[in-house]
Coordinates of C-alpha atoms in Angstrom, one line a residue:
Chain E
M1 CA -7.7 2.6 -25.0
I2 CA -5.3 0.0 -23.6
T3 CA -2.5 -1.7 -25.5
I4 CA 0.0 -4.0 -24.0
Q5 CA 2.8 -5.7 -26.0
N6 CA 4.9 -8.6 -24.9
I7 CA 4.6 -7.8 -21.2
S8 CA 6.6 -10.0 -18.9
K9 CA 7.0 -9.8 -15.1
T10 CA 9.6 -11.7 -13.2
F11 CA 9.8 -11.9 -9.5
E12 CA 12.8 -13.0 -7.6
V13 CA 12.1 -15.3 -4.7
H14 CA 14.5 -17.1 -2.5
K15 CA 14.0 -20.6 -1.5
R16 CA 15.2 -22.5 1.6
E17 CA 14.8 -25.8 3.2
P18 CA 12.7 -25.9 6.4
G19 CA 14.2 -25.9 9.8
I20 CA 16.4 -23.7 12.0
V21 CA 19.7 -24.9 10.6
N22 CA 18.7 -24.1 7.1
S23 CA 17.4 -20.7 8.3
F24 CA 21.0 -19.9 9.4
K25 CA 22.4 -21.2 6.2
A26 CA 20.0 -19.0 4.2
L27 CA 21.3 -15.9 6.0
F28 CA 24.6 -16.2 4.2
N29 CA 23.9 -18.3 1.2
R30 CA 20.7 -17.9 -0.6
T31 CA 19.4 -19.5 -3.7
Y32 CA 17.2 -17.3 -5.8
T33 CA 14.8 -18.5 -8.3
Q34 CA 13.2 -16.4 -11.0
V35 CA 9.4 -16.8 -11.0
E36 CA 7.8 -15.6 -14.2
A37 CA 4.4 -14.4 -13.1
V38 CA 3.5 -13.1 -16.6
K39 CA 5.1 -14.2 -19.8
N40 CA 4.9 -12.3 -23.1
V41 CA 1.3 -11.2 -22.8
S42 CA -0.1 -8.9 -25.5
F43 CA -3.7 -7.6 -26.0
S44 CA -5.6 -4.4 -26.6
I45 CA -8.9 -3.3 -25.2
D46 CA -11.2 -0.6 -26.6
E47 CA -13.0 2.1 -24.8
G48 CA -16.2 1.0 -23.1
E49 CA -15.4 -2.7 -23.2
I50 CA -15.9 -5.0 -20.2
V51 CA -13.2 -7.6 -20.3
G52 CA -12.8 -10.5 -18.0
F53 CA -9.5 -12.0 -16.9
I54 CA -10.1 -15.6 -15.9
G55 CA -7.7 -18.2 -14.6
P56 CA -6.9 -20.2 -11.5
N57 CA -5.1 -18.8 -8.5
G58 CA -1.6 -17.7 -9.2
A59 CA -2.3 -17.4 -13.0
G60 CA -0.9 -13.9 -13.2
K61 CA -4.3 -12.0 -13.3
T62 CA -3.6 -9.7 -10.4
T63 CA 0.0 -9.1 -11.5
T64 CA -1.2 -8.0 -15.0
L65 CA -3.8 -5.8 -13.4
K66 CA -1.2 -4.2 -11.1
M67 CA 1.0 -3.5 -14.1
L68 CA -1.9 -1.9 -16.0
S69 CA -2.7 0.3 -13.0
G70 CA 0.9 1.4 -12.6
L71 CA 1.7 -0.3 -9.3
L72 CA 4.3 -2.6 -10.8
Y73 CA 7.0 -2.1 -13.4
P74 CA 7.0 -4.7 -16.1
T75 CA 10.3 -6.6 -16.5
S76 CA 10.0 -6.2 -20.2
G77 CA 7.4 -5.1 -22.8
T78 CA 5.4 -1.9 -23.3
I79 CA 2.1 -0.8 -21.9
S80 CA 0.0 2.1 -22.9
V81 CA -3.2 3.0 -21.1
A82 CA -5.2 5.9 -22.6
G83 CA -2.0 7.4 -24.0
H84 CA -0.1 7.1 -20.7
T85 CA 2.6 4.8 -19.5
P86 CA 1.1 3.5 -16.2
Y87 CA 4.2 3.1 -14.1
D88 CA 5.1 6.8 -14.7
R89 CA 2.0 7.4 -12.5
D90 CA 1.4 10.9 -13.7
V91 CA -1.5 12.8 -12.1
D92 CA -3.7 12.8 -15.2
F93 CA -3.4 9.1 -15.5
L94 CA -4.1 8.4 -11.9
K95 CA -7.2 10.6 -12.0
M96 CA -8.8 8.5 -14.7
I97 CA -8.2 5.0 -13.3
S98 CA -9.4 3.2 -10.3
L99 CA -8.3 -0.1 -8.8
V100 CA -10.7 -2.1 -6.5
M101 CA -9.3 -5.1 -4.8
G102 CA -11.8 -7.5 -3.2
Q103 CA -9.4 -8.5 -0.5
K104 CA -7.9 -5.2 0.5
N105 CA -9.8 -2.2 1.6
Q106 CA -9.0 1.5 1.4
L107 CA -11.9 2.7 3.6
L108 CA -10.9 4.4 6.8
W109 CA -11.7 1.6 9.3
D110 CA -12.9 3.6 12.4
L111 CA -14.9 6.2 10.5
P112 CA -18.1 6.2 8.6
A113 CA -17.6 5.3 4.9
V114 CA -18.8 8.8 3.9
D115 CA -15.7 10.3 5.4
T116 CA -13.5 8.2 3.1
F117 CA -15.7 9.5 0.2
K118 CA -15.0 13.1 1.3
L119 CA -11.3 12.3 1.5
Q120 CA -11.4 10.9 -2.0
K121 CA -13.2 14.0 -3.2
E122 CA -10.4 16.2 -1.9
V123 CA -7.6 13.9 -3.2
Y124 CA -9.1 13.8 -6.7
E125 CA -10.2 17.4 -6.6
V126 CA -13.8 16.7 -7.4
S127 CA -16.0 19.9 -7.2
D128 CA -18.7 20.0 -4.6
G129 CA -21.6 19.8 -7.1
Q130 CA -20.0 17.0 -9.0
Y131 CA -19.3 15.1 -5.8
E132 CA -22.9 15.4 -4.6
A133 CA -24.3 14.3 -8.0
N134 CA -21.9 11.3 -8.3
L135 CA -22.5 10.2 -4.7
D136 CA -26.3 10.4 -5.3
V137 CA -26.1 8.3 -8.4
L138 CA -23.7 5.7 -6.9
V139 CA -25.7 5.4 -3.7
D140 CA -28.9 4.8 -5.6
M141 CA -27.3 2.3 -7.9
L142 CA -25.9 0.3 -5.0
D143 CA -28.8 0.9 -2.7
A144 CA -26.4 2.0 0.0
R145 CA -28.1 5.0 1.5
D146 CA -28.8 3.3 4.8
F147 CA -25.3 2.4 5.8
I148 CA -22.8 4.9 4.4
Q149 CA -22.9 6.9 7.6
Q150 CA -22.1 3.9 9.8
Q151 CA -18.6 3.1 11.0
V152 CA -16.9 0.9 8.5
R153 CA -15.8 -1.8 10.9
K154 CA -19.5 -2.4 11.7
L155 CA -20.5 -3.0 8.1
S156 CA -21.1 -6.5 6.7
L157 CA -18.8 -7.7 4.0
G158 CA -21.3 -7.0 1.2
Q159 CA -22.0 -3.5 2.5
R160 CA -18.3 -2.8 2.8
M161 CA -17.7 -3.9 -0.8
K162 CA -20.4 -1.5 -1.9
C163 CA -18.8 1.3 0.0
E164 CA -15.4 0.4 -1.5
L165 CA -16.9 0.7 -4.9
I166 CA -18.4 4.1 -4.1
A167 CA -15.1 5.3 -2.8
A168 CA -13.3 4.0 -5.9
L169 CA -15.8 5.5 -8.4
I170 CA -16.7 8.8 -6.8
Y171 CA -14.4 10.7 -9.1
N172 CA -15.8 9.0 -12.3
P173 CA -12.7 7.1 -13.4
K174 CA -12.8 6.2 -17.1
I175 CA -10.9 2.9 -16.6
V176 CA -11.8 0.6 -13.7
F177 CA -9.7 -2.4 -12.6
L178 CA -11.7 -4.8 -10.5
D179 CA -9.7 -7.5 -8.8
E180 CA -12.1 -10.2 -7.6
P181 CA -14.8 -7.8 -6.6
T182 CA -17.3 -10.5 -5.6
I183 CA -15.0 -12.7 -3.5
G184 CA -16.6 -13.9 -0.3
L185 CA -20.0 -12.4 -1.1
D186 CA -23.3 -14.4 -1.1
V187 CA -25.1 -15.1 -4.3
V188 CA -27.6 -12.3 -3.9
A189 CA -24.9 -9.7 -3.2
Q190 CA -22.9 -11.0 -6.1
K191 CA -25.8 -10.5 -8.5
R192 CA -26.4 -7.0 -7.2
L193 CA -22.8 -6.1 -7.7
R194 CA -22.7 -7.5 -11.2
Q195 CA -25.7 -5.5 -12.1
F196 CA -24.1 -2.4 -10.7
I197 CA -20.9 -3.0 -12.7
K198 CA -23.0 -3.3 -15.9
D199 CA -24.9 -0.1 -15.1
Y200 CA -21.8 1.8 -14.4
N201 CA -20.2 0.7 -17.6
K202 CA -23.3 1.8 -19.6
Q203 CA -23.8 5.1 -17.8
Y204 CA -20.2 6.4 -18.1
N205 CA -19.0 4.4 -21.0
A206 CA -16.2 3.2 -18.7
T207 CA -13.7 0.6 -19.7
I208 CA -13.8 -2.2 -17.1
I209 CA -11.3 -5.0 -16.6
L210 CA -12.3 -7.6 -14.1
T211 CA -10.6 -10.6 -12.7
S212 CA -12.4 -13.4 -11.2
H213 CA -12.4 -17.1 -10.7
Y214 CA -16.2 -17.3 -10.6
M215 CA -17.5 -18.2 -14.0
G216 CA -20.8 -16.4 -13.1
D217 CA -19.1 -13.0 -12.9
V218 CA -17.7 -13.4 -16.3
Q219 CA -20.7 -14.9 -17.9
E220 CA -23.0 -12.1 -16.8
L221 CA -20.7 -9.2 -17.4
C222 CA -18.1 -9.8 -20.1
K223 CA -18.6 -10.3 -23.8
R224 CA -14.9 -10.8 -24.1
V225 CA -12.6 -12.9 -21.9
I226 CA -8.9 -13.4 -21.7
V227 CA -7.9 -16.7 -20.2
I228 CA -4.6 -16.8 -18.4
D229 CA -2.8 -19.6 -16.7
K230 CA 0.8 -19.7 -15.5
G231 CA 1.3 -16.3 -16.9
V232 CA 0.4 -17.2 -20.5
V233 CA -2.7 -16.1 -22.4
G234 CA -4.5 -19.2 -23.6
Y235 CA -7.5 -17.6 -25.1
D236 CA -8.6 -14.1 -26.0
G237 CA -12.0 -13.6 -27.6
A238 CA -15.7 -13.7 -27.3
L239 CA -17.1 -15.5 -24.3
D240 CA -19.7 -17.3 -26.4
D241 CA -17.0 -18.8 -28.6
L242 CA -15.0 -19.9 -25.5
V243 CA -18.0 -21.7 -24.1
K244 CA -19.0 -23.2 -27.5
T245 CA -15.5 -24.4 -28.1
Y246 CA -14.2 -25.4 -24.8
A247 CA -17.2 -25.8 -22.5
S248 CA -19.5 -27.5 -25.0
D249 CA -20.6 -29.9 -22.2
K250 CA -22.6 -29.4 -19.1
T251 CA -22.5 -31.7 -16.1
I252 CA -25.5 -33.4 -14.6
T253 CA -25.3 -35.1 -11.2
L254 CA -28.0 -37.6 -10.3
T255 CA -28.7 -38.9 -6.8
F256 CA -30.4 -42.3 -6.9
A257 CA -33.0 -43.8 -4.7
H258 CA -31.2 -47.1 -4.7
E259 CA -27.8 -48.4 -6.0
M260 CA -27.3 -48.5 -9.7
Q261 CA -25.0 -50.6 -11.9
K262 CA -22.5 -48.7 -14.0
A263 CA -23.5 -50.7 -17.0
D264 CA -27.1 -49.4 -16.8
L265 CA -26.0 -45.8 -16.8
E266 CA -23.5 -45.8 -19.6
S267 CA -26.1 -45.6 -22.3
F268 CA -27.1 -42.0 -21.2
G269 CA -23.7 -40.3 -21.8
S270 CA -20.1 -40.3 -20.7
I271 CA -19.7 -40.7 -16.9
L272 CA -17.3 -38.4 -15.1
T273 CA -17.5 -39.9 -11.6
Y274 CA -19.4 -43.1 -10.8
D275 CA -20.8 -44.0 -7.4
P276 CA -23.7 -46.5 -7.1
L277 CA -25.8 -43.8 -5.4
R278 CA -24.5 -40.6 -7.0
T279 CA -23.1 -40.3 -10.5
T280 CA -22.0 -37.3 -12.6
F281 CA -22.3 -37.3 -16.4
S282 CA -20.9 -35.0 -19.0
I283 CA -23.6 -34.1 -21.6
P284 CA -23.3 -31.9 -24.7
R285 CA -25.0 -28.6 -24.2
S286 CA -27.5 -29.1 -27.0
E287 CA -28.4 -32.6 -25.8
M288 CA -28.9 -31.7 -22.2
K289 CA -32.7 -31.0 -22.3
R290 CA -33.5 -34.3 -24.0
V291 CA -31.1 -36.5 -22.0
A292 CA -32.2 -35.0 -18.7
S293 CA -35.8 -35.7 -19.3
E294 CA -35.0 -39.1 -20.4
M295 CA -33.0 -39.7 -17.3
L296 CA -35.7 -38.4 -15.1
S297 CA -38.3 -40.7 -16.6
K298 CA -36.2 -43.9 -16.8
L299 CA -34.1 -43.8 -13.7
P300 CA -35.0 -43.7 -10.0
V301 CA -33.8 -40.2 -9.5
D302 CA -34.0 -38.6 -6.0
D303 CA -32.2 -35.4 -6.8
V304 CA -30.7 -33.7 -9.8
D305 CA -28.1 -31.0 -10.3
I306 CA -27.2 -29.5 -13.6
A307 CA -24.1 -27.3 -13.7
E308 CA -21.7 -25.5 -16.0
M309 CA -18.4 -27.1 -16.4
P310 CA -16.2 -25.8 -13.6
I311 CA -13.9 -22.9 -14.8
E312 CA -10.9 -24.9 -13.9
D313 CA -12.0 -27.6 -16.4
V314 CA -12.7 -25.0 -19.1
I315 CA -9.2 -23.6 -18.6
R316 CA -7.7 -27.0 -18.6
E317 CA -9.5 -27.6 -21.9
V318 CA -8.1 -24.3 -23.3
F319 CA -4.5 -25.2 -22.4
S320 CA -4.7 -28.9 -23.4
E321 CA -5.6 -27.9 -26.9
K322 CA -2.3 -26.1 -27.3
Chain Q
M1 CA -15.7 3.9 27.1
L2 CA -14.2 4.9 30.5
Q3 CA -11.6 2.2 30.2
T4 CA -10.4 3.1 26.8
S5 CA -10.1 6.8 27.7
M6 CA -8.2 5.8 30.8
Q7 CA -5.9 3.7 28.8
Y8 CA -5.2 6.5 26.5
R9 CA -4.6 8.9 29.4
F10 CA -2.3 6.3 31.0
S11 CA -0.3 6.1 27.8
F12 CA -0.2 9.9 27.6
F13 CA 1.4 10.1 31.0
I14 CA 3.8 7.4 30.2
E15 CA 4.9 9.3 27.1
L16 CA 5.3 12.5 29.1
F17 CA 7.3 10.6 31.7
I18 CA 9.6 9.1 29.0
E19 CA 10.2 12.5 27.5
I20 CA 11.1 14.1 30.8
G21 CA 13.1 11.1 31.8
Y22 CA 15.1 11.2 28.6
I23 CA 16.0 14.8 29.0
A24 CA 16.8 14.4 32.7
W25 CA 19.2 11.6 31.8
T26 CA 21.0 13.7 29.2
L27 CA 21.2 16.6 31.6
A28 CA 22.6 14.4 34.3
F29 CA 25.3 13.2 31.9
I30 CA 26.3 16.8 30.9
Y31 CA 26.3 17.8 34.6
V32 CA 28.6 15.0 35.6
V33 CA 31.0 15.6 32.6
F34 CA 31.2 19.3 33.4
G35 CA 32.0 18.4 37.0
N36 CA 35.4 17.3 35.6
I37 CA 36.0 19.8 32.8
T38 CA 35.1 23.4 32.1
E39 CA 34.5 23.3 28.4
V40 CA 34.0 21.0 25.4
G41 CA 35.4 22.2 22.1
G42 CA 35.2 25.7 23.4
W43 CA 31.6 25.4 24.7
N44 CA 30.9 25.9 28.4
Y45 CA 28.2 24.3 30.5
H46 CA 25.5 26.8 29.8
E47 CA 26.2 27.0 26.1
M48 CA 25.9 23.2 26.1
L49 CA 22.5 23.5 27.7
V50 CA 21.3 25.7 24.8
L51 CA 22.7 23.2 22.3
I52 CA 20.9 20.3 24.0
G53 CA 17.7 22.4 24.1
V54 CA 17.9 23.0 20.3
F55 CA 18.6 19.3 19.8
T56 CA 15.7 18.3 21.9
I57 CA 13.3 20.4 19.9
F58 CA 14.7 18.8 16.8
S59 CA 14.7 15.2 17.8
E60 CA 11.6 15.1 20.0
T61 CA 9.3 17.7 18.6
I62 CA 10.1 18.0 14.8
M63 CA 11.0 14.4 14.2
G64 CA 8.4 13.0 16.5
L65 CA 5.6 15.2 15.2
F66 CA 6.1 14.5 11.5
F67 CA 8.6 12.0 10.5
I68 CA 9.7 9.3 12.9
W69 CA 6.4 7.3 13.0
N70 CA 5.6 7.6 9.4
L71 CA 9.0 6.4 8.4
R72 CA 9.0 3.6 11.0
L73 CA 5.7 2.3 9.7
L74 CA 6.8 2.5 6.0
P75 CA 8.7 -0.8 5.9
E76 CA 5.7 -2.5 7.5
K77 CA 3.3 -1.0 4.9
I78 CA 5.6 -2.0 2.1
K79 CA 5.8 -5.6 3.4
N80 CA 2.1 -6.0 3.7
G81 CA 1.3 -4.3 0.4
T82 CA -1.0 -1.8 2.1
I83 CA 0.6 1.1 0.3
D84 CA -1.0 0.0 -3.0
F85 CA -3.8 2.4 -2.7
T86 CA -1.6 5.3 -1.6
L87 CA 0.7 4.8 -4.6
L88 CA -2.3 5.1 -6.9
K89 CA -3.5 8.4 -5.5
P90 CA -2.9 11.5 -7.7
I91 CA -0.8 13.1 -4.9
N92 CA 2.9 13.1 -4.0
S93 CA 3.3 9.6 -2.6
Q94 CA 6.7 10.4 -1.0
F95 CA 5.2 13.3 1.0
I96 CA 2.1 11.3 2.2
L97 CA 4.1 8.2 3.2
T98 CA 6.9 10.0 5.0
A99 CA 5.1 12.9 6.6
G100 CA 1.4 12.2 6.2
N101 CA 0.4 11.5 9.7
T102 CA 1.2 13.9 12.6
Y103 CA 1.7 12.9 16.2
I104 CA 0.5 15.8 18.3
S105 CA 1.8 14.4 21.6
S106 CA 5.4 15.0 20.5
F107 CA 4.7 18.7 20.8
F108 CA 5.1 18.6 24.5
A109 CA 8.8 18.1 24.2
T110 CA 9.0 21.7 23.1
I111 CA 8.5 22.8 26.6
P112 CA 11.6 21.3 28.2
G113 CA 13.6 22.2 25.0
M114 CA 12.6 25.9 25.3
F115 CA 13.3 25.8 29.0
L116 CA 16.8 24.6 28.5
I117 CA 17.5 27.3 25.9
W118 CA 16.1 29.9 28.2
Y119 CA 18.0 28.6 31.3
G120 CA 21.2 28.5 29.2
I121 CA 21.1 32.0 27.8
S122 CA 19.9 33.6 31.1
N123 CA 23.2 32.4 32.6
L124 CA 25.3 33.6 29.7
E125 CA 26.4 37.1 28.7
F126 CA 24.2 37.1 25.7
T127 CA 22.7 39.8 23.5
F128 CA 19.7 38.8 21.5
S129 CA 19.9 39.5 17.7
V130 CA 17.1 39.1 15.3
V131 CA 19.4 38.5 12.3
N132 CA 21.3 35.8 14.1
S133 CA 18.1 34.1 15.3
I134 CA 16.7 34.1 11.8
A135 CA 19.9 32.7 10.3
A136 CA 20.0 30.1 13.1
L137 CA 16.4 29.1 12.2
I138 CA 17.2 28.8 8.5
V139 CA 20.1 26.4 9.3
F140 CA 17.9 24.5 11.7
I141 CA 15.3 24.0 9.0
C142 CA 18.0 22.9 6.6
G143 CA 19.1 20.4 9.3
V144 CA 15.6 19.0 9.5
I145 CA 15.4 18.7 5.7
I146 CA 18.8 16.9 5.6
I147 CA 17.8 14.3 8.3
Y148 CA 14.4 13.8 6.7
A149 CA 16.1 13.2 3.3
I150 CA 18.4 10.6 4.9
M151 CA 15.6 8.9 6.7
T152 CA 13.6 8.7 3.5
I153 CA 16.5 7.3 1.6
I154 CA 17.2 4.6 4.2
S155 CA 13.5 3.8 4.7
S156 CA 12.9 3.5 1.0
L157 CA 15.4 0.7 0.9
A158 CA 12.5 -1.4 2.2
F159 CA 11.0 -1.3 -1.3
V160 CA 13.9 -3.5 -2.3
L161 CA 14.7 -5.4 0.9
T162 CA 11.0 -5.9 1.7
N163 CA 11.8 -6.6 5.4
A164 CA 13.6 -3.6 6.8
Q165 CA 11.9 -2.7 10.0
G166 CA 15.2 -1.8 11.8
L167 CA 16.5 0.7 9.2
P168 CA 14.9 4.0 10.4
R169 CA 16.2 3.2 13.9
L170 CA 19.7 3.3 12.5
V171 CA 19.3 6.9 11.5
V172 CA 17.9 7.9 14.9
D173 CA 21.0 6.4 16.5
L174 CA 23.3 8.2 14.1
Y175 CA 21.9 11.7 14.5
Q176 CA 22.6 11.6 18.2
F177 CA 26.0 12.8 17.1
G178 CA 24.3 16.1 16.5
Q179 CA 23.9 17.0 20.2
Y180 CA 27.6 17.9 20.7
P181 CA 29.4 21.1 19.7
P182 CA 30.4 21.0 16.0
T183 CA 33.9 22.1 17.0
I184 CA 34.7 18.7 18.6
Y185 CA 34.7 17.0 15.2
K186 CA 38.0 17.2 13.3
N187 CA 39.5 15.8 10.1
I188 CA 37.6 12.7 8.9
P189 CA 34.7 12.9 11.5
K190 CA 34.3 16.6 10.5
F191 CA 34.0 15.7 6.8
I192 CA 31.6 12.8 7.6
F193 CA 29.3 14.9 9.8
T194 CA 29.3 17.8 7.4
F195 CA 28.8 16.2 4.0
I196 CA 28.1 12.5 4.3
F197 CA 25.9 12.4 7.4
P198 CA 25.5 16.1 8.0
V199 CA 24.3 16.1 11.7
V200 CA 26.1 19.4 12.5
F201 CA 23.4 21.4 10.9
I202 CA 20.6 20.2 13.2
A203 CA 21.7 21.7 16.4
G204 CA 25.4 22.5 16.5
I205 CA 25.6 25.2 13.8
P206 CA 22.2 26.8 14.6
S207 CA 23.3 27.1 18.3
D208 CA 26.7 28.4 17.3
I209 CA 25.1 31.2 15.1
F210 CA 22.5 31.9 17.8
L211 CA 25.1 32.3 20.6
H212 CA 28.3 33.4 18.9
G213 CA 27.1 35.4 15.9
L214 CA 26.4 35.1 12.2
N215 CA 28.6 32.8 10.1
I216 CA 27.5 33.3 6.5
P217 CA 29.5 30.4 4.9
N218 CA 27.9 28.0 7.3
V219 CA 24.4 29.3 6.4
L220 CA 25.1 28.9 2.7
L221 CA 26.7 25.5 3.2
S222 CA 23.6 24.3 5.1
I223 CA 21.3 25.4 2.3
V224 CA 23.4 23.7 -0.4
V225 CA 23.7 20.5 1.5
A226 CA 20.0 20.5 2.3
I227 CA 19.0 21.0 -1.4
A228 CA 21.4 18.3 -2.5
F229 CA 20.0 15.8 0.0
L230 CA 16.4 16.6 -0.7
Y231 CA 16.9 16.1 -4.4
G232 CA 18.9 13.0 -3.7
S233 CA 16.0 11.6 -1.6
I234 CA 13.5 12.3 -4.3
W235 CA 15.7 10.5 -6.9
V236 CA 16.3 7.5 -4.7
W237 CA 12.6 7.3 -3.8
K238 CA 11.7 7.1 -7.4
Q239 CA 14.4 4.5 -8.1
M240 CA 13.3 2.4 -5.1
I241 CA 9.6 2.6 -5.9
S242 CA 10.2 1.0 -9.3
H243 CA 11.3 -2.1 -7.4
Y244 CA 8.1 -2.3 -5.4
S245 CA 6.7 -5.8 -5.8
S246 CA 3.4 -5.3 -3.9
A247 CA 2.0 -8.2 -1.9
S248 CA -0.1 -10.8 -3.4
S249 CA -3.8 -10.4 -2.6

């Protein structure tokens, strides 16, 4: 469905020293630097897959997504999406893709969301019957019936995101690019949205590519992940393997009732951060249950917090291996 | 509620006032000049009024209604990356971004424009001809297409330059040369204003055909130049859009 080979994208940015004098200097004499946002990336994705792009800010996730959707021309390399070259932006291609960006909106700000849906219907030439049916399904899936007739600017962030999704999916795109769709949403809304993405994928056998820097999004949705940092693909494969290989440890943070000596704690596992009242350990996934119960019974624990390794650490692991 | 509508009404009157003031200023200038001379490039005072009327309809109504604001906002949209969604729609992005929004209030400028044409011809020995009027209209439409194409080309530079808010303004300043009789331009200026920056087709040649009779070479020339510029703008637009770098989200 999607094949990209040796894609690179270079941006030209000019740099200047701060201050007014340097502003004037920069008017006449600029130093340009080439920033390689994406370097020699290759992968292919099959129909119906949900693939997660993960990586820290500035890793090149969004740039890759924009090249896949046809907004940006790659500096070199070839892209093929469903037989089309995205940057030609031919009508057939544009009708089968959709791009949703968590931080930008396409809803008409002063009108009810349903007006944007109608506009989309006209732009994408969806028939009346098809539009009604799609709208019905999407509204039910997202539980959005109450607020699609309200002015967009009066909607909450979560409601707005739901409407953005309806607008983006009303014409049944076969390929959906989601750029940080859950950003800024609370935990409940994030869960809802993830469930919806799963359902949409199942119902229409749509190919979905999602970027996120929340591990939760990826864990719940994607069997396959592509880890990108500084424009380079560090890992491409099953999420389970990624977690097994690179995030084999979980962290447990204990808050103590009274101060503890470091020496008394070291026997439980490797210490990530030590503080007499609050210490974080790194414990192998398989050991966690046993170690945690041991800690709870032997130590004066006030509070306990078990967490996945932060995604930044997983990525650091991925790239430190290389 | 009341306050917002008052605000809109206030801005409406301001706009009307500016339109009328602008035309009055131009007329005063013409009036003063013709106090000293009797004709410019073979055009007398009342012929000049017809020309200014046609130019007013072009610059205030047509450009204001469809193009000026869209093109002025384009560099801003490119800079902010808000055209991302527009570019991904299965529609002609050039058309939507350059003429997508209409500004109805510009339509009022037609009234003073029509008045000038009417006042001019009612003081001339003029016989109305359907053929001449249609030919004049064709050239006028070609003039609109030419200026639209030039504005599109200039505005699309914003895809490369990123910050280019002032560019469309440059075209507006340049097409002011179109409000004088085409006969006053000779040699190099004539070449420039006919082929490079063809402003003679927006008001000068249509008024000439309307007042002085059909000039077939000029009609054909306007059509050729208009088609060339339109295709040129489509080509440049495509080239420029490939340089679009979006804005980081």
